[in-house]
Coordinates of C-alpha atoms in Angstrom, one line a residue:
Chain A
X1 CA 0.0 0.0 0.0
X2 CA 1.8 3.7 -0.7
X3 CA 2.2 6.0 2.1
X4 CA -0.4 7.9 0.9
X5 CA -3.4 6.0 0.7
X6 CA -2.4 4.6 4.5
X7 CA -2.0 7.9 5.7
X8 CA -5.6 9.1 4.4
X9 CA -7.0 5.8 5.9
X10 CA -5.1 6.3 9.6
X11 CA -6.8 9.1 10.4
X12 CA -10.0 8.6 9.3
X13 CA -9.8 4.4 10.9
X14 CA -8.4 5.1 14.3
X15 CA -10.4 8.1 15.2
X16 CA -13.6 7.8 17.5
X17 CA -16.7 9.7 15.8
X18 CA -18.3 11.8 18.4
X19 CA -21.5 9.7 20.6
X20 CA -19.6 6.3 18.8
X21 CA -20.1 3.3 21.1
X22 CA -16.7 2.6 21.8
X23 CA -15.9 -1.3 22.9
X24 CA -12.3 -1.5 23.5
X25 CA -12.2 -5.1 23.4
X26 CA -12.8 -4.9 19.7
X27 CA -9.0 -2.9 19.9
X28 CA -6.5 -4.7 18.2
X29 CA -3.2 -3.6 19.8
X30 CA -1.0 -6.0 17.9
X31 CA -2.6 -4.8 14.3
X32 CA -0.6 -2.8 11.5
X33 CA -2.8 -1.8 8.9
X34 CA -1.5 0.2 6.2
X35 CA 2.1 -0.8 6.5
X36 CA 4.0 -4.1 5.9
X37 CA 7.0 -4.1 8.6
X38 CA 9.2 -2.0 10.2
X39 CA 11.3 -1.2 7.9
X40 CA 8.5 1.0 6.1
X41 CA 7.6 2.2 9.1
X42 CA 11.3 4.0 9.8
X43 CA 11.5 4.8 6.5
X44 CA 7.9 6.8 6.4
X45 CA 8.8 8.1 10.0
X46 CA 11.7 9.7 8.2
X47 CA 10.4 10.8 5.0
X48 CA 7.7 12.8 7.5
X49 CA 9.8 14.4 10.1
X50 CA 11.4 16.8 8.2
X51 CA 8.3 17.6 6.7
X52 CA 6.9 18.3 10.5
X53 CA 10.1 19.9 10.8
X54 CA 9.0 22.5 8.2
X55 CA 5.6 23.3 8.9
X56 CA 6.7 23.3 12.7
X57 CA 9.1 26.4 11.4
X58 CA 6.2 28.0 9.7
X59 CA 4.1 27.4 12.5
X60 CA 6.4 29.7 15.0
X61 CA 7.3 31.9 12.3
X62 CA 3.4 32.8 11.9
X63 CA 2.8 32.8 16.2
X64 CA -0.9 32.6 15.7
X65 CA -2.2 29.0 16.1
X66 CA -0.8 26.3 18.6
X67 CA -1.4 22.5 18.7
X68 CA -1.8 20.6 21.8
X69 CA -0.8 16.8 21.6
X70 CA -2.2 15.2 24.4
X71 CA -0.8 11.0 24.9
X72 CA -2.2 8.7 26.9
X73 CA -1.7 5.2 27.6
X74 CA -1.7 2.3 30.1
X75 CA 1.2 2.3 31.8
X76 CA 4.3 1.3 29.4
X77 CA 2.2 2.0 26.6
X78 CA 4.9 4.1 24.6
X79 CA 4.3 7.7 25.7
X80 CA 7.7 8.3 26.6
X81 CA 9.2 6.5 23.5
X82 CA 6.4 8.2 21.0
X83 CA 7.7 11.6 22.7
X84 CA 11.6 10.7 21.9
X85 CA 10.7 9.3 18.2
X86 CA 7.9 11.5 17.1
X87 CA 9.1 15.2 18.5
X88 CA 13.1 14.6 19.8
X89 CA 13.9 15.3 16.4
X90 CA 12.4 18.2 16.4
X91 CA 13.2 22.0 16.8
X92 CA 13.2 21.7 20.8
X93 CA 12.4 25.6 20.7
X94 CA 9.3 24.9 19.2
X95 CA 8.3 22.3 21.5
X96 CA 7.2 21.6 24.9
X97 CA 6.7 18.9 26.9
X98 CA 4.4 18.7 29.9
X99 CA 4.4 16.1 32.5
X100 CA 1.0 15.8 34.3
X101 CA 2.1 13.1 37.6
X102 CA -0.6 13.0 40.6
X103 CA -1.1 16.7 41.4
X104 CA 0.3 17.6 44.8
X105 CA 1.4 20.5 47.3
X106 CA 0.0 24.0 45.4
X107 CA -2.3 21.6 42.5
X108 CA -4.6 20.4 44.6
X109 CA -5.7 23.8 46.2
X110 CA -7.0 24.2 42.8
X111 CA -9.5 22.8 40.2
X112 CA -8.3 20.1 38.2
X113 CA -8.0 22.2 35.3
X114 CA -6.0 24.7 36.7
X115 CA -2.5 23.4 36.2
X116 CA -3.4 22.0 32.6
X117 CA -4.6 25.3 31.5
X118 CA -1.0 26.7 32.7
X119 CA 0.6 24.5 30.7
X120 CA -1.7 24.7 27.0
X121 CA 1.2 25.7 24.6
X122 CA 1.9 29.9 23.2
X123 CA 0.8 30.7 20.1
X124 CA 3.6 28.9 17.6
X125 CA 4.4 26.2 19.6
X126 CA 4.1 22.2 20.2
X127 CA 3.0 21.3 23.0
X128 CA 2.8 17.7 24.2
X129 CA 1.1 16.5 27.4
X130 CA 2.8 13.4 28.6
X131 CA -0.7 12.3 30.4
X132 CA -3.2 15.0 31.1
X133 CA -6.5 15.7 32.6
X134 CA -7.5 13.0 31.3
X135 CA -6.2 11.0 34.4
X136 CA -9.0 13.0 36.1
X137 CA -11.3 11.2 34.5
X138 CA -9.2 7.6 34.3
X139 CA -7.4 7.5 37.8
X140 CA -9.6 9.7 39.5
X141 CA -12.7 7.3 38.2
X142 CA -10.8 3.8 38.9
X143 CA -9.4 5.0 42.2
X144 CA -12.7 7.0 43.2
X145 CA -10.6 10.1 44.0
X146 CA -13.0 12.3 43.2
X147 CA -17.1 12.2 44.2
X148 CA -18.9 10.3 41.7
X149 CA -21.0 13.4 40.5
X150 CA -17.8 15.1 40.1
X151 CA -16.4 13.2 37.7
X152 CA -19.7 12.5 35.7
X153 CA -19.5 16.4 35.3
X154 CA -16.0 16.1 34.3
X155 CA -16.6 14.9 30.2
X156 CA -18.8 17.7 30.0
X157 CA -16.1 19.9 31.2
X158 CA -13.3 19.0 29.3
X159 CA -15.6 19.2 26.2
X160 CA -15.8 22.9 26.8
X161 CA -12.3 23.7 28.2
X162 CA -11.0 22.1 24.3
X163 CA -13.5 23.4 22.8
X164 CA -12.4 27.0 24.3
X165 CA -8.9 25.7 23.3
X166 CA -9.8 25.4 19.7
X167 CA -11.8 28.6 19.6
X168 CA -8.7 30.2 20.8
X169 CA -6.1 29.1 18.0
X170 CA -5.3 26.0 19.9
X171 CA -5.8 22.7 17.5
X172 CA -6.3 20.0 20.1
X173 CA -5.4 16.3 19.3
X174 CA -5.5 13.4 21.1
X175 CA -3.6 10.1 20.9
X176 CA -4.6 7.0 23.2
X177 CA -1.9 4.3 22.2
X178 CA -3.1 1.0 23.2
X179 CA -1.2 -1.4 24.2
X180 CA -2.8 -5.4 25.6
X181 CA -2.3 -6.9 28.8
X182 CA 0.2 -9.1 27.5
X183 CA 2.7 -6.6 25.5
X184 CA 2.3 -4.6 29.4
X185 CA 3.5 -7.8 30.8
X186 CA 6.7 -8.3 28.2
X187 CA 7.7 -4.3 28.6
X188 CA 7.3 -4.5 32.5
X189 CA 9.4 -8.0 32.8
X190 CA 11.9 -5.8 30.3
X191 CA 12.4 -2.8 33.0
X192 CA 12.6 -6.0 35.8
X193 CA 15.3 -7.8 33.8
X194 CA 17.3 -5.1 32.0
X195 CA 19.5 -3.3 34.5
X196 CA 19.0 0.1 33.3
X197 CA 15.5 -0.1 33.0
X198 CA 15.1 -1.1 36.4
X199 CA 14.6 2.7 37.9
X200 CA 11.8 2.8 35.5
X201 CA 10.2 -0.1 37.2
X202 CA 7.3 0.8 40.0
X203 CA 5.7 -1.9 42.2
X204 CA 2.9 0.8 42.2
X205 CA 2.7 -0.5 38.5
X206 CA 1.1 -3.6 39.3
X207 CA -1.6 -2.3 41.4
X208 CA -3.1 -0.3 38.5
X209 CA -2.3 -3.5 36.1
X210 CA -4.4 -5.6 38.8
X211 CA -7.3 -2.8 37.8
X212 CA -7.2 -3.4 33.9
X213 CA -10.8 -4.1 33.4
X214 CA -11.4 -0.8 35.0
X215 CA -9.1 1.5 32.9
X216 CA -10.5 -0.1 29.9
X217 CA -14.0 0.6 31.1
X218 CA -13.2 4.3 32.3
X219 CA -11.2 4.6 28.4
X220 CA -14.2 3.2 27.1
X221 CA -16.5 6.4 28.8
X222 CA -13.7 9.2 27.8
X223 CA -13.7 7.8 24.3
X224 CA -17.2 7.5 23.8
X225 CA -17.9 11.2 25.8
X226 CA -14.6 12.9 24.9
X227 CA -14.7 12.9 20.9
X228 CA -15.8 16.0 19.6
X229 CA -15.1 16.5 15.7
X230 CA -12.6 19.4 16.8
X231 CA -10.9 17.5 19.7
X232 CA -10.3 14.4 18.2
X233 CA -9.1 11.1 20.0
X234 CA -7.4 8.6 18.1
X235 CA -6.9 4.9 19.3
X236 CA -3.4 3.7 18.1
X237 CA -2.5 -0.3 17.9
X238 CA 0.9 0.6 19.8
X239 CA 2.1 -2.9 20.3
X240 CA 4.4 -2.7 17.9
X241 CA 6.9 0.7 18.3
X242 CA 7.5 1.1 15.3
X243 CA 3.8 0.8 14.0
X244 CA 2.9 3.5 16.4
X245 CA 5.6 6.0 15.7
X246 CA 4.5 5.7 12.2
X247 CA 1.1 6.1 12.8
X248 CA 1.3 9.3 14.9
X249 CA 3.9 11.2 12.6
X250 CA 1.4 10.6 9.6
X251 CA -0.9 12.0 11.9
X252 CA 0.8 14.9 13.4
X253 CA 2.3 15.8 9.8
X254 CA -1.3 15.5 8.4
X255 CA -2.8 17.9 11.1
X256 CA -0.4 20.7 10.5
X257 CA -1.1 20.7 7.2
X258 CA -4.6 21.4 8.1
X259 CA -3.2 24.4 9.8
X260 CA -1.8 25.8 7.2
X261 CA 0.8 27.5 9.6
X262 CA 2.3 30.4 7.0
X263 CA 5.6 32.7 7.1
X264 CA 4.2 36.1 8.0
X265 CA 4.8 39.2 5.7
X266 CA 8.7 40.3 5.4
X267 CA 8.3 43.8 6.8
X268 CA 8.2 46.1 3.4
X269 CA 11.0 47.8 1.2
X270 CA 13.4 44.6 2.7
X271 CA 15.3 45.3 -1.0
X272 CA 15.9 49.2 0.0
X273 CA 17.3 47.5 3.5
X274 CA 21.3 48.9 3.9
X275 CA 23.4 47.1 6.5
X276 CA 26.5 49.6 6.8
Chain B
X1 CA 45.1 17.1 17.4
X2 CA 43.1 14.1 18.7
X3 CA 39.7 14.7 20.0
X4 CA 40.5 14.5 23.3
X5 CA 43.5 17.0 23.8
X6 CA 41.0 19.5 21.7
X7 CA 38.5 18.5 24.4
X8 CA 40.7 19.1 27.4
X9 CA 41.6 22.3 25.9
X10 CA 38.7 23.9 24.7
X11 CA 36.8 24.5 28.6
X12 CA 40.5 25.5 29.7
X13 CA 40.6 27.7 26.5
X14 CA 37.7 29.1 26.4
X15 CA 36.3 29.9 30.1
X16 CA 36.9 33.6 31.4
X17 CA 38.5 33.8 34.9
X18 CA 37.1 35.3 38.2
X19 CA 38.0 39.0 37.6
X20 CA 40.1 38.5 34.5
X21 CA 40.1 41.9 32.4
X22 CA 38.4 41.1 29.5
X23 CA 39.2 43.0 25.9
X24 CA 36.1 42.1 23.7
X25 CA 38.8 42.9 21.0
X26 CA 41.2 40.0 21.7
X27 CA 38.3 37.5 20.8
X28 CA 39.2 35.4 17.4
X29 CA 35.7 34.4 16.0
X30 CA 36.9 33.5 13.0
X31 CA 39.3 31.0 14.8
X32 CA 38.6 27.1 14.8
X33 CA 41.4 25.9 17.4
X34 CA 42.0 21.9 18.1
X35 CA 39.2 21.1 14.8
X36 CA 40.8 21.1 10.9
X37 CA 37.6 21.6 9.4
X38 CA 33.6 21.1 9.2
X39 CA 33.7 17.5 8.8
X40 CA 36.1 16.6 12.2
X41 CA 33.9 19.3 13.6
X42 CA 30.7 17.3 12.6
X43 CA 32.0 13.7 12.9
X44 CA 32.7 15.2 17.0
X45 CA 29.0 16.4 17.2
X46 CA 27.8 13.4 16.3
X47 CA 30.4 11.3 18.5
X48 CA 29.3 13.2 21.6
X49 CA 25.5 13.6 21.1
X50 CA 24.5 9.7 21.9
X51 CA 27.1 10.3 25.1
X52 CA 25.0 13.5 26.1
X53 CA 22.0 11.6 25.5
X54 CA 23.2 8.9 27.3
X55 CA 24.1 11.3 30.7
X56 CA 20.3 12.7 30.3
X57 CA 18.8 10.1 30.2
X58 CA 20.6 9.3 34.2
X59 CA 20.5 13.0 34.8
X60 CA 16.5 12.3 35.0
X61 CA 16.4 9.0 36.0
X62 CA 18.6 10.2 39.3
X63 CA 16.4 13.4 39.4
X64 CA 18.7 15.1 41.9
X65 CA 20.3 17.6 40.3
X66 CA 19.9 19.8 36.8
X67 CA 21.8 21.4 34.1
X68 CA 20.8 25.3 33.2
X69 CA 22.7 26.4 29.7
X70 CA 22.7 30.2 29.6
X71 CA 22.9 31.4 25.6
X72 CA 23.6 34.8 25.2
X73 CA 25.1 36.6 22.1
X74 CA 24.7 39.8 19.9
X75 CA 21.9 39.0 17.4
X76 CA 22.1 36.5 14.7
X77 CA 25.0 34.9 17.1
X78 CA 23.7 31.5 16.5
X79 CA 21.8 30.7 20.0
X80 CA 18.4 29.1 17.7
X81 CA 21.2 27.1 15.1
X82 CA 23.1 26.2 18.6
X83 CA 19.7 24.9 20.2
X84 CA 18.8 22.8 17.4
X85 CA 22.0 21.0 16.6
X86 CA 23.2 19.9 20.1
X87 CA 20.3 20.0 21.8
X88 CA 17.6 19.2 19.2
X89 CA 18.5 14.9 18.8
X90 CA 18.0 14.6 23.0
X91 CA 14.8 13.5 24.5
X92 CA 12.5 16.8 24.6
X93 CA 11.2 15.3 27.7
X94 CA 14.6 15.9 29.8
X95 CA 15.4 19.8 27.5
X96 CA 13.4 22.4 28.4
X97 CA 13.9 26.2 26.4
X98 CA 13.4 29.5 27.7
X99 CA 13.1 32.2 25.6
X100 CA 13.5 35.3 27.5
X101 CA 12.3 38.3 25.1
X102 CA 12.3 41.9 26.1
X103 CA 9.9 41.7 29.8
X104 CA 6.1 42.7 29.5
X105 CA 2.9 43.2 31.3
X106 CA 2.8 41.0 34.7
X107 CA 6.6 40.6 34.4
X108 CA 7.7 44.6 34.2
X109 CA 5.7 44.5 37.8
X110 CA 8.2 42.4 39.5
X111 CA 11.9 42.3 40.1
X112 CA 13.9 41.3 36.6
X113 CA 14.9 37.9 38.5
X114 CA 11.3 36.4 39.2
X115 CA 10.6 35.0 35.6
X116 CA 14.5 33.9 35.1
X117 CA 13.8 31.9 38.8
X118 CA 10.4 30.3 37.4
X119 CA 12.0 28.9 34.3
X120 CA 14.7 27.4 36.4
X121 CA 15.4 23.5 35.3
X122 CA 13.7 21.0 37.9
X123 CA 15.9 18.2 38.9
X124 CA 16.5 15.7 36.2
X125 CA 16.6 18.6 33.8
X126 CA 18.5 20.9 31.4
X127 CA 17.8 23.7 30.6
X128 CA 18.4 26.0 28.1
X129 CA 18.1 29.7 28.8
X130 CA 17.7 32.0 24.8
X131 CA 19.0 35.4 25.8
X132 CA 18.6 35.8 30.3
X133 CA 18.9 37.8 33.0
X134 CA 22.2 38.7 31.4
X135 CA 19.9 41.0 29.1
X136 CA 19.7 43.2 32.5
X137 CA 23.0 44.1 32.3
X138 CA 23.3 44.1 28.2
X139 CA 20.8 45.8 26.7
X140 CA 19.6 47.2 30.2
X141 CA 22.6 49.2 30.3
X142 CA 23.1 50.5 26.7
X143 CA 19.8 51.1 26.5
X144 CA 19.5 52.9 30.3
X145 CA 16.5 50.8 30.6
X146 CA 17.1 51.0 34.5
X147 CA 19.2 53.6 36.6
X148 CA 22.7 53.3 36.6
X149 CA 23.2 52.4 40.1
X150 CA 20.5 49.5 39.6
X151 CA 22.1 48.0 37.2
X152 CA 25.4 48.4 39.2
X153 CA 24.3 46.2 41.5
X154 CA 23.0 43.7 39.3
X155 CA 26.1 41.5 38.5
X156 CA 26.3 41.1 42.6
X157 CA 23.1 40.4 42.8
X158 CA 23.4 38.1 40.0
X159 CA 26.1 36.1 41.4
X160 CA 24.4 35.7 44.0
X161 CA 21.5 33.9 42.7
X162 CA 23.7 31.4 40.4
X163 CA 25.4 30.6 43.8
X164 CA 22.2 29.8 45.1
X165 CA 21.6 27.7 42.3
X166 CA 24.7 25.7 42.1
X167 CA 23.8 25.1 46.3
X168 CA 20.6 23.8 45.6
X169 CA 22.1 21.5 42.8
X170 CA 21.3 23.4 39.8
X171 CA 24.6 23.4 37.6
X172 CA 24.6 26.5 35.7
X173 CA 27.0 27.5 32.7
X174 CA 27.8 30.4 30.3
X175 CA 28.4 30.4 26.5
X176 CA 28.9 34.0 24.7
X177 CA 28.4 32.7 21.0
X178 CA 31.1 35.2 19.7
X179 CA 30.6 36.5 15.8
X180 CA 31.9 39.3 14.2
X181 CA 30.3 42.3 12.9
X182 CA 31.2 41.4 9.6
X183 CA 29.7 38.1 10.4
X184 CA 26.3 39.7 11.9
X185 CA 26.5 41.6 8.5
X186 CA 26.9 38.3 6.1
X187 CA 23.5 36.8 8.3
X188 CA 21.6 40.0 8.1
X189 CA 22.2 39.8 4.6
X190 CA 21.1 36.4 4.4
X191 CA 18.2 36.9 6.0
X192 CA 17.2 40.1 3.7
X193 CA 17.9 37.9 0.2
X194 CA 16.0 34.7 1.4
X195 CA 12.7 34.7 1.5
X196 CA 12.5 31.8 4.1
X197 CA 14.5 33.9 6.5
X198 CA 12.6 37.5 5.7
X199 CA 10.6 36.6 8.5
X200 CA 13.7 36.9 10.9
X201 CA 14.9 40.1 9.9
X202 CA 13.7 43.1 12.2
X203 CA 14.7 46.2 11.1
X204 CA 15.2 47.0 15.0
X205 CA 18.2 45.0 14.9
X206 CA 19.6 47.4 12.9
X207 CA 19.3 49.8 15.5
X208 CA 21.2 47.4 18.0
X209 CA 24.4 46.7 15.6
X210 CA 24.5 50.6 15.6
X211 CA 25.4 50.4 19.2
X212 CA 28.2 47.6 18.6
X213 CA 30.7 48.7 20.5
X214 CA 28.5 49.6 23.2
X215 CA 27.5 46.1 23.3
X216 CA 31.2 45.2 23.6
X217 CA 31.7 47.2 26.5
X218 CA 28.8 45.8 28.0
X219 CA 30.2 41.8 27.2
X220 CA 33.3 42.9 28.8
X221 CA 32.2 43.8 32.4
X222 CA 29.6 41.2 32.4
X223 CA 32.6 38.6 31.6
X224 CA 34.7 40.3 34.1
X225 CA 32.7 40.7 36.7
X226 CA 30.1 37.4 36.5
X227 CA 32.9 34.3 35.9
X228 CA 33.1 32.6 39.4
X229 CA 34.0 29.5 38.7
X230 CA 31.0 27.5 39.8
X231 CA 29.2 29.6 37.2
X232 CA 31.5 30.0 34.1
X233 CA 31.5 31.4 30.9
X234 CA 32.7 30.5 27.9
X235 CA 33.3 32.9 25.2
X236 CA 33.1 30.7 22.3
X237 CA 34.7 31.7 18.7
X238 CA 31.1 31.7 16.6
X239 CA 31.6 33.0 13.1
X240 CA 31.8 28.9 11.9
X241 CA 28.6 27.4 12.4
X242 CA 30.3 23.8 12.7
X243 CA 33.2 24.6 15.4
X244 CA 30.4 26.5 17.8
X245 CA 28.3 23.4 17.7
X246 CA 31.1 20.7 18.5
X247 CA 32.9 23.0 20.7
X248 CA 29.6 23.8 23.0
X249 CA 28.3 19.9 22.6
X250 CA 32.3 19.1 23.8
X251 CA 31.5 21.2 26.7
X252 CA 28.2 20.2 27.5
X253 CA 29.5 16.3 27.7
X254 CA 32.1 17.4 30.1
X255 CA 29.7 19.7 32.5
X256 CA 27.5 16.5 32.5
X257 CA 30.7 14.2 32.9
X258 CA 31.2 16.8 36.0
X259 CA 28.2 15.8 37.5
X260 CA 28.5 12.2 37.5
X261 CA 24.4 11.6 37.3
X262 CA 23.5 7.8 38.5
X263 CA 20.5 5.4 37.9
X264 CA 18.7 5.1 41.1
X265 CA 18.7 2.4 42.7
X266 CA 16.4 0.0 41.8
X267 CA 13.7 -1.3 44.4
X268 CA 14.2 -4.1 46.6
X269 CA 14.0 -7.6 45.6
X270 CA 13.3 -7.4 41.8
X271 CA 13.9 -10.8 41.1
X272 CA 11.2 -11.7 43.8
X273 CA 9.1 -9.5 41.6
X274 CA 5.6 -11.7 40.1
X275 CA 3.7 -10.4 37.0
X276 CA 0.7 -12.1 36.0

């Protein structure tokens, strides 16, 4: 299949239509549909970054329109390694990262919002989340830290808060890369096993992996409440790395575009310009 | 000369003293010692950027400590070229820029420090100051944007705070990108004649290289009187692209070499560990 007919079918196959009933059984983490191995995969990965690379320059140049990449995952699901693939070659001016860990001290005097909205990208930038507030509604839900009323409110809420985001020059996207039970199990025996993996490794880990029936449930409500056409989430098979790099650079590359970040004006007369 | 020696020689070479008088004249920016040409220069970039990589990735693992990078140099001095070759290929998740433009709004209302503290690295970070508080004793001074005896008291006051820093673990370093005017000329130029870079030029700029030699005055005592030696500088010869980058990536690796960062320790009794 060229690049080009997969790349008009990922978007379109992996994102969840607004009010869609979402069964995330019917997921299939291990599936690569559109390519044929890795080594198509690297080599579309790097025929697309340097066109990101471009329109990522045009994009700061112009300073009027931001996009928010929010990731979220299971834990090992690839976040981190998307992050490092996708954006590290990137122009790290143009690009910020924001880590969203249990809020603590100062957060939780505030709304849950508060510290996301601190951290939505400037005009002309990248801006990643690396988890979001969508734990409020994942974590807080599983691990009932929240009332229940709360959170039911909480879908409602985010719809607005991105749909402000979007009004505001903000293009909002959202990647959930889904991983199964048993690629969890390989990557976490990987951080036990490999010696310099093992800081990455967190008994706290297996608690929520003893809960994965009821992450699957509470990504089943955000996916099926959360999906408005101009907030988009987008279910990636990410049990195989080099599938889901793929994916999301085709995605990312295919959303700027839709920006159509431009260079602003040269200021006038440049050719009458004399630099003594 | 083999890497190494060049190595050993360049933070020697190239850092100013405590107190040294400092004649902006005696720079060479046109000089390339301990590198024959671009492709040793670029064959040393890419030797050290997996090593910097690799010391990231244990500066945030250990998350006790973090690197600041100050950039400072006249315009069109290469901090944006600098940012995107050595620091570009690491993991955006451990890099985190500052751009510090001229202060506005909520920030005139406070002291010129209280923005440069917020964007200082967490632990486990580098970061990478674009222009810094040094602008309050730059163009602060040629410019008189603050009384005289303010800004007298500001490379005290300045020490002061990177003390503080280094005591609370945050490592901080200088580089003064060092270019000619003949050199700012040739990039001015560059960016008049093509039209991907109009969008850079900014006929205030103009206004600034006027002032040159103001600004070298203003290099000088900042160099002279803000080089203690757990906050260097290093005045590093600019007008070739390729020698700036491997000489600041050489200097980098060391700083991080310095600061010996370690993996954690793992958790107890891994090999006890069960996943089902």
């Amino acid at each position: 299949m060229s690049d080009k007919n997969a790349a008009r079918k990922w978007r379109q196959q992996f994102q969840i239509r607004e009010d869609q009933k979402v069964s995330y059984r019917n997921f299939r983490p291990d599936s690569t549909p559109g390519l044929d191995g890795k080594e198509e995969a690297l080599a579309l990965l790097n025929k697309n970054i340097p066109k990101i690379n471009d329109l990522q320059e045009r994009l700061y140049a112009e300073g009027k329109q931001a996009l928010l990449v929010v990731l979220q995952a299971m834990d090992t699901g690839g976040k981190d390694g998307t992050i490092r693939a996708v954006f590290g070659p990137l122009n790290p001016q143009g690009v910020h990262v924001s880590n969203f860990k249990a809020p603590c001290g100062r957060e939780l005097t505030h709304d849950y919002l508060w510290r996301v909205h601190q951290a939505v990208p400037a005009k002309g930038m990248i801006g990643i989340f690396n988890r979001s507030h969508y734990e409020d509604v994942l974590i807080a839900k599983v691990r009932e830290l929240a009332p229940k009323n709360d959170i039911q409110q909480r879908y409602r809420q985010i719809n607005d808060f991105e749909a402000y985001l979007g009004e505001n020059h903000v293009r909002v996207i959202k990647f959930h890369l889904c991983i199964s039970k048993d690629e969890q199990r390989e990557r976490l025996l990987s951080r036990l096993q490999t010696t310099e993996k093992n800081w990455k490794f967190n008994r706290g880990d297996l608690a929520e992996r003893a809960l994965w029936d009821d992450y699957e449930n509470a990504y089943e409500r955000v996916l099926k409440r959360c999906s408005p056409a101009n907030a988009p989430w987008y279910v990636i098979p990410a049990n195989k790395k080099w599938y889901r790099n793929a994916v999301v650079s085709q995605i990312i590359l295919d959303t700027l575009r839709d920006m159509k970040p431009q260079f602003p004006a040269a200021e006038a007369d440049l050719d009458q310009v004399v630099i003594d």
